[in-house]
Amino acid sequence: MKTAVLYGGGGHAKGVLECLWSAGVLVAGFFDDDPAVTELCGIRSLGTFDPALASGLPLLIAIGDNATRSRVARRLEHASTVVSHSSALLSTLAWVDEGTVVFHRAVVQSGVRVGRHVILNTAAVVEHDCVLADFVHVAPGAVLCGRVRVDEGTLIGAGATVLPGVAIGRWCTVGAGAVVTRPLPDFSVAVGMPARVIRKIGPVGIRQLP
Ligand SMILES: CC(C)(COP(=O)(O)OP(=O)(O)OC[C@H]1O[C@@H](n2cnc3c(N)ncnc32)[C@H](O)[C@@H]1OP(=O)(O)O)[C@@H](O)C(=O)NCCC(=O)NCCS
């Protein structure tokens, strides 16, 4: 049986654990920078990251925040793997890169390309020929219609819909329930139906990026 380790012991990690377990993967432990986090669903904390403890095991970065997940991934450069919940529908003609987690009942259709450390959350739908860059998060119930492009680090909020062929820039946030009908430039925060840009991620947000 395969074994993996996690980085992160918060709420998002619980969902990642479920995905691993349903795929028959044992979790040997988890790392967390916060010493107050000692236990995750009966699994013990291994403390701060120690490459010796993770040696030979794939590491899943179970952190929901895209910027934080990307910082950790760039810092560690540890081998990872793709995890897909047993209820997810992952086309054999889709390409998914390592570190990406496909949650319960998510659908990834034919011709899709998904980068590294992407989250395809519960019941997210990624239709044919979409292209998703590294560190994207498609939140629960969001729908990307065919040929959508989502650039690095962007969050597609819960229940949002992106219409066919629309391109979304890097490090954007699409608000929950939005309907994106036109391309969004980098660093946009957009909400509503049709989605309108309400602000750009400010200098503080940008400084936090990798
Ligand atoms: C879009 C979002 C990032 C805005 O957050 P924010 O910058 O803190 O903005 P605020 O809450 O201050 O709201 C600013 C305005 O936008 C409106 N607004 C916020 N989110 C909205 C949404 N999803 N749809 C429509 N309007 C929204 C607010 O009502 C407010 O309007 P007002 O100025 O007329 O009062 C956030 O509301 C959101 O939807 N995040 C996605 C969450 C999500 O799906 N996470 C996935 C977890 S798995």
PDB file of C-alpha atoms and ligand atoms in Angstrom:
ATOM      1  CA  MET A   1       0.000   0.000   0.000  1.00  0.00           C
ATOM      2  CA  LYS A   2       1.258   3.513  -0.803  1.00  0.00           C
ATOM      3  CA  THR A   3       2.150   5.934   1.994  1.00  0.00           C
ATOM      4  CA  ALA A   4       2.291   9.731   1.936  1.00  0.00           C
ATOM      5  CA  VAL A   5       2.848  12.631   4.318  1.00  0.00           C
ATOM      6  CA  LEU A   6       1.033  15.953   4.539  1.00  0.00           C
ATOM      7  CA  TYR A   7       2.189  19.514   5.076  1.00  0.00           C
ATOM      8  CA  GLY A   8      -0.558  21.370   6.915  1.00  0.00           C
ATOM      9  CA  GLY A   9      -2.957  20.245   9.618  1.00  0.00           C
ATOM     10  CA  GLY A  10      -5.874  22.661   9.244  1.00  0.00           C
ATOM     11  CA  GLY A  11      -9.401  22.314   7.875  1.00  0.00           C
ATOM     12  CA  HIS A  12      -8.329  21.869   4.252  1.00  0.00           C
ATOM     13  CA  ALA A  13      -6.050  19.010   5.321  1.00  0.00           C
ATOM     14  CA  LYS A  14      -9.089  17.053   6.547  1.00  0.00           C
ATOM     15  CA  GLY A  15     -10.481  16.940   3.004  1.00  0.00           C
ATOM     16  CA  VAL A  16      -7.089  15.975   1.586  1.00  0.00           C
ATOM     17  CA  LEU A  17      -6.888  13.149   4.136  1.00  0.00           C
ATOM     18  CA  GLU A  18     -10.273  11.836   2.998  1.00  0.00           C
ATOM     19  CA  CYS A  19      -9.070  11.865  -0.615  1.00  0.00           C
ATOM     20  CA  LEU A  20      -5.908   9.943   0.287  1.00  0.00           C
ATOM     21  CA  TRP A  21      -7.759   7.391   2.366  1.00  0.00           C
ATOM     22  CA  SER A  22     -10.373   6.789  -0.327  1.00  0.00           C
ATOM     23  CA  ALA A  23      -7.533   6.186  -2.800  1.00  0.00           C
ATOM     24  CA  GLY A  24      -6.048   3.595  -0.410  1.00  0.00           C
ATOM     25  CA  VAL A  25      -3.055   5.732   0.577  1.00  0.00           C
ATOM     26  CA  LEU A  26      -1.791   5.582   4.168  1.00  0.00           C
ATOM     27  CA  VAL A  27      -0.814   8.876   5.818  1.00  0.00           C
ATOM     28  CA  ALA A  28       2.288   8.514   7.979  1.00  0.00           C
ATOM     29  CA  GLY A  29       1.919  11.924   9.612  1.00  0.00           C
ATOM     30  CA  PHE A  30       1.745  15.622   8.921  1.00  0.00           C
ATOM     31  CA  PHE A  31       4.026  18.602   9.308  1.00  0.00           C
ATOM     32  CA  ASP A  32       2.788  21.930  10.594  1.00  0.00           C
ATOM     33  CA  ASP A  33       4.725  25.073  11.456  1.00  0.00           C
ATOM     34  CA  ASP A  34       2.298  25.777  14.302  1.00  0.00           C
ATOM     35  CA  PRO A  35       3.328  23.819  17.427  1.00  0.00           C
ATOM     36  CA  ALA A  36      -0.238  24.142  18.746  1.00  0.00           C
ATOM     37  CA  VAL A  37      -1.458  21.848  15.947  1.00  0.00           C
ATOM     38  CA  THR A  38      -0.641  18.397  17.315  1.00  0.00           C
ATOM     39  CA  GLU A  39      -3.261  16.100  15.833  1.00  0.00           C
ATOM     40  CA  LEU A  40      -5.315  15.743  12.664  1.00  0.00           C
ATOM     41  CA  CYS A  41      -8.152  13.199  12.579  1.00  0.00           C
ATOM     42  CA  GLY A  42      -6.166  10.828  14.789  1.00  0.00           C
ATOM     43  CA  ILE A  43      -2.864  11.392  12.976  1.00  0.00           C
ATOM     44  CA  ARG A  44       0.033  12.809  14.948  1.00  0.00           C
ATOM     45  CA  SER A  45       1.978  15.920  14.047  1.00  0.00           C
ATOM     46  CA  LEU A  46       5.590  15.435  13.009  1.00  0.00           C
ATOM     47  CA  GLY A  47       6.346  19.069  13.910  1.00  0.00           C
ATOM     48  CA  THR A  48       7.999  21.447  11.477  1.00  0.00           C
ATOM     49  CA  PHE A  49       9.135  20.029   8.157  1.00  0.00           C
ATOM     50  CA  ASP A  50      11.981  17.533   8.432  1.00  0.00           C
ATOM     51  CA  PRO A  51      13.122  16.088   5.076  1.00  0.00           C
ATOM     52  CA  ALA A  52      14.529  13.006   6.843  1.00  0.00           C
ATOM     53  CA  LEU A  53      11.050  12.059   8.102  1.00  0.00           C
ATOM     54  CA  ALA A  54       9.574  12.535   4.619  1.00  0.00           C
ATOM     55  CA  SER A  55      12.397  10.748   2.816  1.00  0.00           C
ATOM     56  CA  GLY A  56      11.116   8.566  -0.027  1.00  0.00           C
ATOM     57  CA  LEU A  57       7.492   9.550   0.610  1.00  0.00           C
ATOM     58  CA  PRO A  58       5.374  11.887  -1.532  1.00  0.00           C
ATOM     59  CA  LEU A  59       4.398  15.103   0.267  1.00  0.00           C
ATOM     60  CA  LEU A  60       0.970  16.656  -0.220  1.00  0.00           C
ATOM     61  CA  ILE A  61       0.809  20.343   0.665  1.00  0.00           C
ATOM     62  CA  ALA A  62      -2.600  20.469   2.335  1.00  0.00           C
ATOM     63  CA  ILE A  63      -2.926  24.252   2.595  1.00  0.00           C
ATOM     64  CA  GLY A  64      -5.971  25.928   1.073  1.00  0.00           C
ATOM     65  CA  ASP A  65      -4.500  29.418   0.637  1.00  0.00           C
ATOM     66  CA  ASN A  66      -2.892  29.583  -2.802  1.00  0.00           C
ATOM     67  CA  ALA A  67      -0.084  32.021  -1.967  1.00  0.00           C
ATOM     68  CA  THR A  68       0.935  30.079   1.138  1.00  0.00           C
ATOM     69  CA  ARG A  69       0.799  26.763  -0.711  1.00  0.00           C
ATOM     70  CA  SER A  70       3.018  28.136  -3.466  1.00  0.00           C
ATOM     71  CA  ARG A  71       5.548  29.536  -0.974  1.00  0.00           C
ATOM     72  CA  VAL A  72       5.791  26.171   0.796  1.00  0.00           C
ATOM     73  CA  ALA A  73       6.105  24.259  -2.494  1.00  0.00           C
ATOM     74  CA  ARG A  74       8.894  26.512  -3.770  1.00  0.00           C
ATOM     75  CA  ARG A  75      10.748  26.325  -0.449  1.00  0.00           C
ATOM     76  CA  LEU A  76      10.597  22.531  -0.046  1.00  0.00           C
ATOM     77  CA  GLU A  77      10.907  21.209  -3.606  1.00  0.00           C
ATOM     78  CA  HIS A  78       9.905  17.753  -2.312  1.00  0.00           C
ATOM     79  CA  ALA A  79       8.449  15.054  -4.586  1.00  0.00           C
ATOM     80  CA  SER A  80       4.662  14.883  -4.539  1.00  0.00           C
ATOM     81  CA  THR A  81       1.919  12.920  -6.271  1.00  0.00           C
ATOM     82  CA  VAL A  82      -1.564  13.345  -7.737  1.00  0.00           C
ATOM     83  CA  VAL A  83      -4.444  12.395  -5.431  1.00  0.00           C
ATOM     84  CA  SER A  84      -7.972  11.832  -6.645  1.00  0.00           C
ATOM     85  CA  HIS A  85     -10.916  10.902  -4.425  1.00  0.00           C
ATOM     86  CA  SER A  86     -12.525   7.623  -5.494  1.00  0.00           C
ATOM     87  CA  SER A  87     -15.778   9.473  -6.300  1.00  0.00           C
ATOM     88  CA  ALA A  88     -14.076  11.980  -8.631  1.00  0.00           C
ATOM     89  CA  LEU A  89     -14.294  11.571 -12.390  1.00  0.00           C
ATOM     90  CA  LEU A  90     -10.902  12.102 -13.932  1.00  0.00           C
ATOM     91  CA  SER A  91     -10.733  11.625 -17.703  1.00  0.00           C
ATOM     92  CA  THR A  92      -7.956   9.367 -18.949  1.00  0.00           C
ATOM     93  CA  LEU A  93      -7.381  12.086 -21.542  1.00  0.00           C
ATOM     94  CA  ALA A  94      -6.718  14.771 -18.903  1.00  0.00           C
ATOM     95  CA  TRP A  95      -3.211  15.656 -17.718  1.00  0.00           C
ATOM     96  CA  VAL A  96      -2.837  16.466 -14.023  1.00  0.00           C
ATOM     97  CA  ASP A  97       0.506  17.420 -12.528  1.00  0.00           C
ATOM     98  CA  GLU A  98       1.923  16.386  -9.148  1.00  0.00           C
ATOM     99  CA  GLY A  99       0.758  17.892  -5.885  1.00  0.00           C
ATOM    100  CA  THR A 100      -2.764  18.390  -7.267  1.00  0.00           C
ATOM    101  CA  VAL A 101      -5.737  17.038  -5.291  1.00  0.00           C
ATOM    102  CA  VAL A 102      -9.061  16.184  -6.941  1.00  0.00           C
ATOM    103  CA  PHE A 103     -11.768  16.166  -4.281  1.00  0.00           C
ATOM    104  CA  HIS A 104     -15.032  14.300  -3.821  1.00  0.00           C
ATOM    105  CA  ARG A 105     -17.278  14.228  -6.919  1.00  0.00           C
ATOM    106  CA  ALA A 106     -15.143  16.656  -8.893  1.00  0.00           C
ATOM    107  CA  VAL A 107     -15.178  16.176 -12.675  1.00  0.00           C
ATOM    108  CA  VAL A 108     -12.164  16.716 -14.911  1.00  0.00           C
ATOM    109  CA  GLN A 109     -13.028  16.254 -18.547  1.00  0.00           C
ATOM    110  CA  SER A 110     -11.142  15.199 -21.632  1.00  0.00           C
ATOM    111  CA  GLY A 111      -8.270  17.352 -22.881  1.00  0.00           C
ATOM    112  CA  VAL A 112      -7.893  19.276 -19.598  1.00  0.00           C
ATOM    113  CA  ARG A 113      -4.395  20.238 -18.409  1.00  0.00           C
ATOM    114  CA  VAL A 114      -3.882  20.967 -14.726  1.00  0.00           C
ATOM    115  CA  GLY A 115      -0.633  22.256 -13.227  1.00  0.00           C
ATOM    116  CA  ARG A 116       1.115  21.543  -9.912  1.00  0.00           C
ATOM    117  CA  HIS A 117      -0.422  21.865  -6.447  1.00  0.00           C
ATOM    118  CA  VAL A 118      -3.862  22.733  -7.781  1.00  0.00           C
ATOM    119  CA  ILE A 119      -7.011  22.159  -5.690  1.00  0.00           C
ATOM    120  CA  LEU A 120     -10.080  20.901  -7.539  1.00  0.00           C
ATOM    121  CA  ASN A 121     -12.431  21.048  -4.599  1.00  0.00           C
ATOM    122  CA  THR A 122     -15.653  19.176  -3.854  1.00  0.00           C
ATOM    123  CA  ALA A 123     -17.935  18.842  -6.913  1.00  0.00           C
ATOM    124  CA  ALA A 124     -15.916  21.302  -9.002  1.00  0.00           C
ATOM    125  CA  VAL A 125     -16.399  20.804 -12.743  1.00  0.00           C
ATOM    126  CA  VAL A 126     -13.560  21.414 -15.184  1.00  0.00           C
ATOM    127  CA  GLU A 127     -14.880  20.921 -18.681  1.00  0.00           C
ATOM    128  CA  HIS A 128     -13.052  19.834 -21.824  1.00  0.00           C
ATOM    129  CA  ASP A 129      -9.780  21.467 -22.875  1.00  0.00           C
ATOM    130  CA  CYS A 130      -9.451  23.831 -19.913  1.00  0.00           C
ATOM    131  CA  VAL A 131      -5.914  24.790 -18.910  1.00  0.00           C
ATOM    132  CA  LEU A 132      -5.162  25.501 -15.235  1.00  0.00           C
ATOM    133  CA  ALA A 133      -1.753  26.740 -14.130  1.00  0.00           C
ATOM    134  CA  ASP A 134       0.055  25.919 -10.862  1.00  0.00           C
ATOM    135  CA  PHE A 135      -1.474  26.808  -7.461  1.00  0.00           C
ATOM    136  CA  VAL A 136      -4.994  27.422  -8.773  1.00  0.00           C
ATOM    137  CA  HIS A 137      -7.952  26.563  -6.510  1.00  0.00           C
ATOM    138  CA  VAL A 138     -11.354  25.757  -8.025  1.00  0.00           C
ATOM    139  CA  ALA A 139     -13.623  25.939  -4.966  1.00  0.00           C
ATOM    140  CA  PRO A 140     -16.613  23.676  -4.221  1.00  0.00           C
ATOM    141  CA  GLY A 141     -19.298  23.601  -6.881  1.00  0.00           C
ATOM    142  CA  ALA A 142     -17.534  25.976  -9.294  1.00  0.00           C
ATOM    143  CA  VAL A 143     -17.879  25.256 -13.014  1.00  0.00           C
ATOM    144  CA  LEU A 144     -15.294  25.991 -15.668  1.00  0.00           C
ATOM    145  CA  CYS A 145     -16.924  25.563 -19.077  1.00  0.00           C
ATOM    146  CA  GLY A 146     -14.882  24.260 -22.023  1.00  0.00           C
ATOM    147  CA  ARG A 147     -11.552  25.869 -23.064  1.00  0.00           C
ATOM    148  CA  VAL A 148     -11.303  28.138 -20.035  1.00  0.00           C
ATOM    149  CA  ARG A 149      -7.773  29.202 -19.032  1.00  0.00           C
ATOM    150  CA  VAL A 150      -6.913  30.024 -15.433  1.00  0.00           C
ATOM    151  CA  ASP A 151      -3.483  31.408 -14.723  1.00  0.00           C
ATOM    152  CA  GLU A 152      -1.233  30.821 -11.705  1.00  0.00           C
ATOM    153  CA  GLY A 153      -2.510  31.202  -8.165  1.00  0.00           C
ATOM    154  CA  THR A 154      -6.078  32.206  -9.001  1.00  0.00           C
ATOM    155  CA  LEU A 155      -9.030  31.276  -6.766  1.00  0.00           C
ATOM    156  CA  ILE A 156     -12.329  30.494  -8.485  1.00  0.00           C
ATOM    157  CA  GLY A 157     -14.810  30.960  -5.614  1.00  0.00           C
ATOM    158  CA  ALA A 158     -17.480  28.509  -4.519  1.00  0.00           C
ATOM    159  CA  GLY A 159     -20.283  28.057  -7.021  1.00  0.00           C
ATOM    160  CA  ALA A 160     -18.788  30.457  -9.589  1.00  0.00           C
ATOM    161  CA  THR A 161     -19.162  29.781 -13.313  1.00  0.00           C
ATOM    162  CA  VAL A 162     -16.684  30.721 -16.022  1.00  0.00           C
ATOM    163  CA  LEU A 163     -18.140  30.761 -19.526  1.00  0.00           C
ATOM    164  CA  PRO A 164     -16.514  28.880 -22.430  1.00  0.00           C
ATOM    165  CA  GLY A 165     -13.131  30.055 -23.631  1.00  0.00           C
ATOM    166  CA  VAL A 166     -12.727  32.861 -21.071  1.00  0.00           C
ATOM    167  CA  ALA A 167      -9.171  33.507 -19.824  1.00  0.00           C
ATOM    168  CA  ILE A 168      -8.513  34.535 -16.207  1.00  0.00           C
ATOM    169  CA  GLY A 169      -5.194  36.086 -15.234  1.00  0.00           C
ATOM    170  CA  ARG A 170      -2.802  35.193 -12.433  1.00  0.00           C
ATOM    171  CA  TRP A 171      -3.473  35.663  -8.724  1.00  0.00           C
ATOM    172  CA  CYS A 172      -7.086  36.710  -9.270  1.00  0.00           C
ATOM    173  CA  THR A 173     -10.023  36.022  -6.948  1.00  0.00           C
ATOM    174  CA  VAL A 174     -13.366  35.243  -8.528  1.00  0.00           C
ATOM    175  CA  GLY A 175     -16.032  35.754  -5.857  1.00  0.00           C
ATOM    176  CA  ALA A 176     -18.399  33.037  -4.758  1.00  0.00           C
ATOM    177  CA  GLY A 177     -21.309  32.667  -7.177  1.00  0.00           C
ATOM    178  CA  ALA A 178     -19.850  34.966  -9.847  1.00  0.00           C
ATOM    179  CA  VAL A 179     -20.455  34.380 -13.547  1.00  0.00           C
ATOM    180  CA  VAL A 180     -17.355  35.326 -15.518  1.00  0.00           C
ATOM    181  CA  THR A 181     -18.267  36.262 -19.077  1.00  0.00           C
ATOM    182  CA  ARG A 182     -15.121  38.178 -20.124  1.00  0.00           C
ATOM    183  CA  PRO A 183     -11.366  37.832 -19.582  1.00  0.00           C
ATOM    184  CA  LEU A 184     -10.010  39.095 -16.251  1.00  0.00           C
ATOM    185  CA  PRO A 185      -6.579  40.744 -16.023  1.00  0.00           C
ATOM    186  CA  ASP A 186      -3.962  39.614 -13.466  1.00  0.00           C
ATOM    187  CA  PHE A 187      -4.616  40.436  -9.780  1.00  0.00           C
ATOM    188  CA  SER A 188      -8.342  41.148 -10.261  1.00  0.00           C
ATOM    189  CA  VAL A 189     -10.981  40.565  -7.602  1.00  0.00           C
ATOM    190  CA  ALA A 190     -14.270  40.118  -9.471  1.00  0.00           C
ATOM    191  CA  VAL A 191     -17.801  39.445  -8.211  1.00  0.00           C
ATOM    192  CA  GLY A 192     -21.353  39.273  -9.503  1.00  0.00           C
ATOM    193  CA  MET A 193     -23.274  38.223 -12.580  1.00  0.00           C
ATOM    194  CA  PRO A 194     -21.798  39.210 -14.946  1.00  0.00           C
ATOM    195  CA  ALA A 195     -18.589  39.458 -12.939  1.00  0.00           C
ATOM    196  CA  ARG A 196     -17.112  42.949 -12.539  1.00  0.00           C
ATOM    197  CA  VAL A 197     -13.707  43.804 -11.152  1.00  0.00           C
ATOM    198  CA  ILE A 198     -14.235  45.467  -7.758  1.00  0.00           C
ATOM    199  CA  ARG A 199     -10.574  45.954  -6.966  1.00  0.00           C
ATOM    200  CA  LYS A 200      -7.061  44.813  -7.715  1.00  0.00           C
ATOM    201  CA  ILE A 201      -5.075  42.929  -5.109  1.00  0.00           C
ATOM    202  CA  GLY A 202      -3.161  45.770  -3.484  1.00  0.00           C
ATOM    203  CA  PRO A 203       0.561  46.170  -2.800  1.00  0.00           C
ATOM    204  CA  VAL A 204       0.220  44.266   0.493  1.00  0.00           C
ATOM    205  CA  GLY A 205      -1.314  41.280  -1.263  1.00  0.00           C
ATOM    206  CA  ILE A 206       1.271  41.402  -4.016  1.00  0.00           C
ATOM    207  CA  ARG A 207       4.151  41.567  -1.523  1.00  0.00           C
ATOM    208  CA  GLN A 208       2.783  38.364   0.003  1.00  0.00           C
ATOM    209  CA  LEU A 209       3.056  36.565  -3.314  1.00  0.00           C
ATOM    210  CA  PRO A 210       6.083  34.374  -4.061  1.00  0.00           C
TER     211      PRO A 210
HETATM  212  C1  LIG B   1     -14.981  38.297  -3.516  1.00  0.00           C
HETATM  213  C2  LIG B   1     -14.421  38.229  -2.108  1.00  0.00           C
HETATM  214  C3  LIG B   1     -12.952  37.789  -2.164  1.00  0.00           C
HETATM  215  C4  LIG B   1     -14.501  39.658  -1.567  1.00  0.00           C
HETATM  216  O1  LIG B   1     -13.997  39.683  -0.294  1.00  0.00           O
HETATM  217  P1  LIG B   1     -13.579  41.111   0.342  1.00  0.00           P
HETATM  218  O2  LIG B   1     -12.475  41.704  -0.455  1.00  0.00           O
HETATM  219  O3  LIG B   1     -13.323  40.857   1.795  1.00  0.00           O
HETATM  220  O4  LIG B   1     -14.824  42.018   0.074  1.00  0.00           O
HETATM  221  P2  LIG B   1     -15.974  42.507   1.053  1.00  0.00           P
HETATM  222  O5  LIG B   1     -16.532  41.363   1.847  1.00  0.00           O
HETATM  223  O6  LIG B   1     -15.451  43.688   1.790  1.00  0.00           O
HETATM  224  O7  LIG B   1     -17.094  42.971   0.020  1.00  0.00           O
HETATM  225  C5  LIG B   1     -16.892  44.055  -0.863  1.00  0.00           C
HETATM  226  C6  LIG B   1     -18.188  44.238  -1.625  1.00  0.00           C
HETATM  227  O8  LIG B   1     -18.369  43.146  -2.535  1.00  0.00           O
HETATM  228  C7  LIG B   1     -19.589  42.439  -2.222  1.00  0.00           C
HETATM  229  N1  LIG B   1     -19.290  41.016  -2.375  1.00  0.00           N
HETATM  230  C8  LIG B   1     -18.376  40.303  -1.697  1.00  0.00           C
HETATM  231  N2  LIG B   1     -18.352  39.045  -2.142  1.00  0.00           N
HETATM  232  C9  LIG B   1     -19.288  38.963  -3.097  1.00  0.00           C
HETATM  233  C10 LIG B   1     -19.732  37.910  -3.913  1.00  0.00           C
HETATM  234  N3  LIG B   1     -19.182  36.698  -3.849  1.00  0.00           N
HETATM  235  N4  LIG B   1     -20.704  38.174  -4.824  1.00  0.00           N
HETATM  236  C11 LIG B   1     -21.257  39.396  -4.904  1.00  0.00           C
HETATM  237  N5  LIG B   1     -20.863  40.451  -4.149  1.00  0.00           N
HETATM  238  C12 LIG B   1     -19.889  40.218  -3.254  1.00  0.00           C
HETATM  239  C13 LIG B   1     -19.918  42.822  -0.783  1.00  0.00           C
HETATM  240  O9  LIG B   1     -21.287  42.690  -0.524  1.00  0.00           O
HETATM  241  C14 LIG B   1     -19.435  44.247  -0.745  1.00  0.00           C
HETATM  242  O10 LIG B   1     -20.387  45.049  -1.387  1.00  0.00           O
HETATM  243  P3  LIG B   1     -20.680  46.561  -0.869  1.00  0.00           P
HETATM  244  O11 LIG B   1     -19.379  47.317  -1.031  1.00  0.00           O
HETATM  245  O12 LIG B   1     -21.762  47.033  -1.776  1.00  0.00           O
HETATM  246  O13 LIG B   1     -21.094  46.422   0.569  1.00  0.00           O
HETATM  247  C15 LIG B   1     -15.189  37.240  -1.203  1.00  0.00           C
HETATM  248  O14 LIG B   1     -16.435  37.773  -0.752  1.00  0.00           O
HETATM  249  C16 LIG B   1     -15.483  35.919  -1.877  1.00  0.00           C
HETATM  250  O15 LIG B   1     -16.493  35.683  -2.524  1.00  0.00           O
HETATM  251  N6  LIG B   1     -14.495  34.998  -1.725  1.00  0.00           N
HETATM  252  C17 LIG B   1     -14.572  33.657  -2.247  1.00  0.00           C
HETATM  253  C18 LIG B   1     -14.694  32.668  -1.087  1.00  0.00           C
HETATM  254  C19 LIG B   1     -14.652  31.244  -1.551  1.00  0.00           C
HETATM  255  O16 LIG B   1     -15.428  30.803  -2.374  1.00  0.00           O
HETATM  256  N7  LIG B   1     -13.706  30.492  -0.999  1.00  0.00           N
HETATM  257  C20 LIG B   1     -13.543  29.097  -1.291  1.00  0.00           C
HETATM  258  C21 LIG B   1     -13.323  28.338  -0.012  1.00  0.00           C
HETATM  259  S1  LIG B   1     -13.241  26.612  -0.268  1.00  0.00           S
END
